[in-house]
């Protein structure tokens, strides 16, 4: 996997602003595909930081459950 760095964290925001428009103040982009390097605007959604964090935690928990279920 490519490494996620500051440059890639800016590119998806630029992509959104070029093809969709400005990101509202106090909002962030959520990568619905789970790939933080993705710039496809169909894979991005404007959301709050809190909602983005909640979704990330749910995705992480889901992965942990999948791994756990392999061993039972």
mmCIF file of N, CA and C in Angstrom:
data_model
loop_
_atom_site.group_PDB
_atom_site.id
_atom_site.type_symbol
_atom_site.label_atom_id
_atom_site.label_comp_id
_atom_site.label_asym_id
_atom_site.label_seq_id
_atom_site.Cartn_x
_atom_site.Cartn_y
_atom_site.Cartn_z
ATOM 1 N N UNK A 1 0.829 -1.180 0.000
ATOM 2 C CA UNK A 1 0.000 0.000 0.000
ATOM 3 C C UNK A 1 0.880 1.252 0.000
ATOM 4 N N UNK A 2 0.404 2.283 -0.717
ATOM 5 C CA UNK A 2 1.163 3.534 -0.645
ATOM 6 C C UNK A 2 1.041 4.126 0.752
ATOM 7 N N UNK A 3 2.066 4.836 1.161
ATOM 8 C CA UNK A 3 2.015 5.432 2.490
ATOM 9 C C UNK A 3 1.146 6.680 2.457
ATOM 10 N N UNK A 4 0.454 6.910 3.551
ATOM 11 C CA UNK A 4 -0.395 8.097 3.666
ATOM 12 C C UNK A 4 0.444 9.205 4.294
ATOM 13 N N UNK A 5 0.582 10.300 3.587
ATOM 14 C CA UNK A 5 1.360 11.421 4.116
ATOM 15 C C UNK A 5 0.562 12.710 3.933
ATOM 16 N N UNK A 6 1.180 13.816 4.318
ATOM 17 C CA UNK A 6 0.473 15.103 4.242
ATOM 18 C C UNK A 6 0.070 15.446 2.816
ATOM 19 N N UNK A 7 0.914 15.119 1.835
ATOM 20 C CA UNK A 7 0.587 15.436 0.446
ATOM 21 C C UNK A 7 -0.674 14.710 0.007
ATOM 22 N N UNK A 8 -0.780 13.424 0.326
ATOM 23 C CA UNK A 8 -1.969 12.684 -0.096
ATOM 24 C C UNK A 8 -3.203 13.124 0.680
ATOM 25 N N UNK A 9 -3.015 13.656 1.889
ATOM 26 C CA UNK A 9 -4.174 14.122 2.636
ATOM 27 C C UNK A 9 -4.716 15.428 2.068
ATOM 28 N N UNK A 10 -3.922 16.123 1.293
ATOM 29 C CA UNK A 10 -4.375 17.359 0.658
ATOM 30 C C UNK A 10 -4.992 17.065 -0.709
ATOM 31 N N UNK A 11 -4.489 16.082 -1.420
ATOM 32 C CA UNK A 11 -4.918 15.816 -2.790
ATOM 33 C C UNK A 11 -6.402 15.496 -2.864
ATOM 34 N N UNK A 12 -6.932 14.707 -1.936
ATOM 35 C CA UNK A 12 -8.359 14.373 -2.010
ATOM 36 C C UNK A 12 -9.217 15.611 -1.759
ATOM 37 N N UNK A 13 -8.737 16.519 -0.930
ATOM 38 C CA UNK A 13 -9.486 17.762 -0.683
ATOM 39 C C UNK A 13 -9.477 18.647 -1.936
ATOM 40 N N UNK A 14 -8.328 18.721 -2.609
ATOM 41 C CA UNK A 14 -8.229 19.498 -3.846
ATOM 42 C C UNK A 14 -9.146 18.892 -4.901
ATOM 43 N N UNK A 15 -9.138 17.580 -5.032
ATOM 44 C CA UNK A 15 -10.003 16.901 -5.986
ATOM 45 C C UNK A 15 -11.465 17.255 -5.740
ATOM 46 N N UNK A 16 -11.885 17.193 -4.483
ATOM 47 C CA UNK A 16 -13.275 17.521 -4.139
ATOM 48 C C UNK A 16 -13.590 18.970 -4.526
ATOM 49 N N UNK A 17 -12.706 19.886 -4.169
ATOM 50 C CA UNK A 17 -12.976 21.297 -4.413
ATOM 51 C C UNK A 17 -12.980 21.635 -5.900
ATOM 52 N N UNK A 18 -12.166 20.938 -6.698
ATOM 53 C CA UNK A 18 -12.146 21.173 -8.148
ATOM 54 C C UNK A 18 -13.426 20.658 -8.793
ATOM 55 N N UNK A 19 -13.869 19.456 -8.419
ATOM 56 C CA UNK A 19 -14.985 18.822 -9.103
ATOM 57 C C UNK A 19 -16.341 19.038 -8.453
ATOM 58 N N UNK A 20 -16.371 19.379 -7.167
ATOM 59 C CA UNK A 20 -17.651 19.533 -6.463
ATOM 60 C C UNK A 20 -17.845 20.952 -5.954
ATOM 61 N N UNK A 21 -16.848 21.466 -5.279
ATOM 62 C CA UNK A 21 -16.942 22.807 -4.711
ATOM 63 C C UNK A 21 -16.266 22.852 -3.356
ATOM 64 N N UNK A 22 -16.377 23.982 -2.686
ATOM 65 C CA UNK A 22 -15.698 24.135 -1.397
ATOM 66 C C UNK A 22 -16.228 23.167 -0.337
ATOM 67 N N UNK A 23 -15.340 22.760 0.541
ATOM 68 C CA UNK A 23 -15.720 21.951 1.691
ATOM 69 C C UNK A 23 -16.155 22.932 2.777
ATOM 70 N N UNK A 24 -17.373 22.780 3.286
ATOM 71 C CA UNK A 24 -17.838 23.727 4.293
ATOM 72 C C UNK A 24 -16.913 23.781 5.511
ATOM 73 N N UNK A 25 -16.863 24.947 6.133
ATOM 74 C CA UNK A 25 -16.044 25.133 7.318
ATOM 75 C C UNK A 25 -16.446 24.135 8.405
ATOM 76 N N UNK A 26 -15.473 23.642 9.116
ATOM 77 C CA UNK A 26 -15.662 22.668 10.202
ATOM 78 C C UNK A 26 -16.154 21.303 9.721
ATOM 79 N N UNK A 27 -15.977 21.013 8.433
ATOM 80 C CA UNK A 27 -16.354 19.718 7.890
ATOM 81 C C UNK A 27 -15.106 19.036 7.319
ATOM 82 N N UNK A 28 -15.181 17.729 7.189
ATOM 83 C CA UNK A 28 -14.077 16.934 6.652
ATOM 84 C C UNK A 28 -14.624 16.012 5.576
ATOM 85 N N UNK A 29 -13.712 15.381 4.837
ATOM 86 C CA UNK A 29 -14.110 14.395 3.846
ATOM 87 C C UNK A 29 -13.886 12.998 4.413
ATOM 88 N N UNK A 30 -14.889 12.164 4.279
ATOM 89 C CA UNK A 30 -14.781 10.768 4.694
ATOM 90 C C UNK A 30 -14.534 9.928 3.448
ATOM 91 N N UNK A 31 -13.539 9.047 3.515
ATOM 92 C CA UNK A 31 -13.263 8.109 2.424
ATOM 93 C C UNK A 31 -14.169 6.894 2.617
ATOM 94 N N UNK A 32 -15.268 6.850 1.894
ATOM 95 C CA UNK A 32 -16.224 5.759 2.052
ATOM 96 C C UNK A 32 -15.634 4.418 1.652
ATOM 97 N N UNK A 33 -14.635 4.447 0.768
ATOM 98 C CA UNK A 33 -13.987 3.222 0.311
ATOM 99 C C UNK A 33 -12.949 2.712 1.314
ATOM 100 N N UNK A 34 -12.593 3.551 2.292
ATOM 101 C CA UNK A 34 -11.609 3.152 3.287
ATOM 102 C C UNK A 34 -10.167 3.384 2.880
ATOM 103 N N UNK A 35 -9.947 3.837 1.649
ATOM 104 C CA UNK A 35 -8.590 4.092 1.159
ATOM 105 C C UNK A 35 -8.286 5.578 1.303
ATOM 106 N N UNK A 36 -7.458 5.918 2.288
ATOM 107 C CA UNK A 36 -7.183 7.324 2.577
ATOM 108 C C UNK A 36 -6.436 8.035 1.450
ATOM 109 N N UNK A 37 -5.862 7.304 0.512
ATOM 110 C CA UNK A 37 -5.170 7.911 -0.616
ATOM 111 C C UNK A 37 -6.084 8.112 -1.828
ATOM 112 N N UNK A 38 -7.328 7.660 -1.743
ATOM 113 C CA UNK A 38 -8.267 7.744 -2.864
ATOM 114 C C UNK A 38 -8.678 9.195 -3.115
ATOM 115 N N UNK A 39 -8.748 9.583 -4.390
ATOM 116 C CA UNK A 39 -9.187 10.926 -4.766
ATOM 117 C C UNK A 39 -10.473 10.890 -5.596
ATOM 118 N N UNK A 40 -11.072 9.726 -5.727
ATOM 119 C CA UNK A 40 -12.318 9.580 -6.489
ATOM 120 C C UNK A 40 -13.447 10.241 -5.704
ATOM 121 N N UNK A 41 -14.048 11.291 -6.274
ATOM 122 C CA UNK A 41 -15.068 12.029 -5.525
ATOM 123 C C UNK A 41 -16.309 11.181 -5.238
ATOM 124 N N UNK A 42 -16.506 10.101 -5.999
ATOM 125 C CA UNK A 42 -17.633 9.205 -5.716
ATOM 126 C C UNK A 42 -17.386 8.387 -4.451
ATOM 127 N N UNK A 43 -16.149 8.355 -3.992
ATOM 128 C CA UNK A 43 -15.787 7.623 -2.774
ATOM 129 C C UNK A 43 -15.645 8.546 -1.566
ATOM 130 N N UNK A 44 -15.948 9.825 -1.753
ATOM 131 C CA UNK A 44 -15.783 10.813 -0.690
ATOM 132 C C UNK A 44 -17.136 11.377 -0.278
ATOM 133 N N UNK A 45 -17.243 11.742 0.994
ATOM 134 C CA UNK A 45 -18.471 12.362 1.494
ATOM 135 C C UNK A 45 -18.109 13.413 2.536
ATOM 136 N N UNK A 46 -18.749 14.564 2.438
ATOM 137 C CA UNK A 46 -18.546 15.613 3.433
ATOM 138 C C UNK A 46 -19.287 15.209 4.708
ATOM 139 N N UNK A 47 -18.589 15.294 5.829
ATOM 140 C CA UNK A 47 -19.180 14.925 7.104
ATOM 141 C C UNK A 47 -18.477 15.697 8.220
ATOM 142 N N UNK A 48 -18.974 15.542 9.422
ATOM 143 C CA UNK A 48 -18.305 16.175 10.564
ATOM 144 C C UNK A 48 -17.113 15.318 10.988
ATOM 145 N N UNK A 49 -16.191 15.925 11.696
ATOM 146 C CA UNK A 49 -15.045 15.197 12.219
ATOM 147 C C UNK A 49 -15.515 14.073 13.157
ATOM 148 N N UNK A 50 -16.513 14.373 13.986
ATOM 149 C CA UNK A 50 -17.013 13.372 14.939
ATOM 150 C C UNK A 50 -17.611 12.178 14.206
ATOM 151 N N UNK A 51 -18.413 12.435 13.164
ATOM 152 C CA UNK A 51 -19.014 11.330 12.404
ATOM 153 C C UNK A 51 -17.934 10.533 11.676
ATOM 154 N N UNK A 52 -16.956 11.214 11.117
ATOM 155 C CA UNK A 52 -15.863 10.542 10.423
ATOM 156 C C UNK A 52 -15.110 9.625 11.390
ATOM 157 N N UNK A 53 -14.859 10.115 12.592
ATOM 158 C CA UNK A 53 -14.173 9.314 13.617
ATOM 159 C C UNK A 53 -15.017 8.116 14.020
ATOM 160 N N UNK A 54 -16.318 8.328 14.201
ATOM 161 C CA UNK A 54 -17.230 7.232 14.570
ATOM 162 C C UNK A 54 -17.216 6.135 13.498
ATOM 163 N N UNK A 55 -17.279 6.552 12.242
ATOM 164 C CA UNK A 55 -17.261 5.575 11.146
ATOM 165 C C UNK A 55 -15.947 4.798 11.122
ATOM 166 N N UNK A 56 -14.848 5.484 11.346
ATOM 167 C CA UNK A 56 -13.540 4.814 11.356
ATOM 168 C C UNK A 56 -13.473 3.790 12.482
ATOM 169 N N UNK A 57 -14.012 4.140 13.639
ATOM 170 C CA UNK A 57 -14.022 3.209 14.770
ATOM 171 C C UNK A 57 -14.885 1.994 14.457
ATOM 172 N N UNK A 58 -16.025 2.202 13.800
ATOM 173 C CA UNK A 58 -16.890 1.083 13.429
ATOM 174 C C UNK A 58 -16.211 0.163 12.418
ATOM 175 N N UNK A 59 -15.521 0.759 11.441
ATOM 176 C CA UNK A 59 -14.796 -0.048 10.457
ATOM 177 C C UNK A 59 -13.713 -0.877 11.146
ATOM 178 N N UNK A 60 -13.006 -0.274 12.081
ATOM 179 C CA UNK A 60 -11.954 -0.974 12.811
ATOM 180 C C UNK A 60 -12.532 -2.121 13.643
ATOM 181 N N UNK A 61 -13.619 -1.845 14.324
ATOM 182 C CA UNK A 61 -14.273 -2.878 15.124
ATOM 183 C C UNK A 61 -14.748 -4.028 14.240
ATOM 184 N N UNK A 62 -15.308 -3.692 13.091
ATOM 185 C CA UNK A 62 -15.774 -4.715 12.159
ATOM 186 C C UNK A 62 -14.615 -5.619 11.729
ATOM 187 N N UNK A 63 -13.465 -5.022 11.432
ATOM 188 C CA UNK A 63 -12.289 -5.806 11.039
ATOM 189 C C UNK A 63 -11.830 -6.710 12.173
ATOM 190 N N UNK A 64 -11.835 -6.183 13.399
ATOM 191 C CA UNK A 64 -11.418 -6.987 14.552
ATOM 192 C C UNK A 64 -12.359 -8.166 14.760
ATOM 193 N N UNK A 65 -13.641 -7.952 14.578
ATOM 194 C CA UNK A 65 -14.628 -9.034 14.722
ATOM 195 C C UNK A 65 -14.402 -10.095 13.655
ATOM 196 N N UNK A 66 -14.162 -9.663 12.412
ATOM 197 C CA UNK A 66 -13.898 -10.629 11.344
ATOM 198 C C UNK A 66 -12.693 -11.498 11.659
ATOM 199 N N UNK A 67 -11.631 -10.888 12.171
ATOM 200 C CA UNK A 67 -10.423 -11.640 12.528
ATOM 201 C C UNK A 67 -10.725 -12.604 13.678
ATOM 202 N N UNK A 68 -11.428 -12.114 14.691
ATOM 203 C CA UNK A 68 -11.790 -12.953 15.836
ATOM 204 C C UNK A 68 -12.614 -14.155 15.405
ATOM 205 N N UNK A 69 -13.569 -13.962 14.510
ATOM 206 C CA UNK A 69 -14.454 -15.046 14.096
ATOM 207 C C UNK A 69 -13.718 -16.138 13.322
ATOM 208 N N UNK A 70 -12.575 -15.821 12.787
ATOM 209 C CA UNK A 70 -11.787 -16.838 12.078
ATOM 210 C C UNK A 70 -11.255 -17.894 13.043
ATOM 211 N N UNK A 71 -11.153 -17.535 14.320
ATOM 212 C CA UNK A 71 -10.541 -18.433 15.294
ATOM 213 C C UNK A 71 -11.556 -19.171 16.144
ATOM 214 N N UNK A 72 -12.833 -19.005 15.875
ATOM 215 C CA UNK A 72 -13.812 -19.767 16.654
ATOM 216 C C UNK A 72 -14.594 -20.713 15.772
#
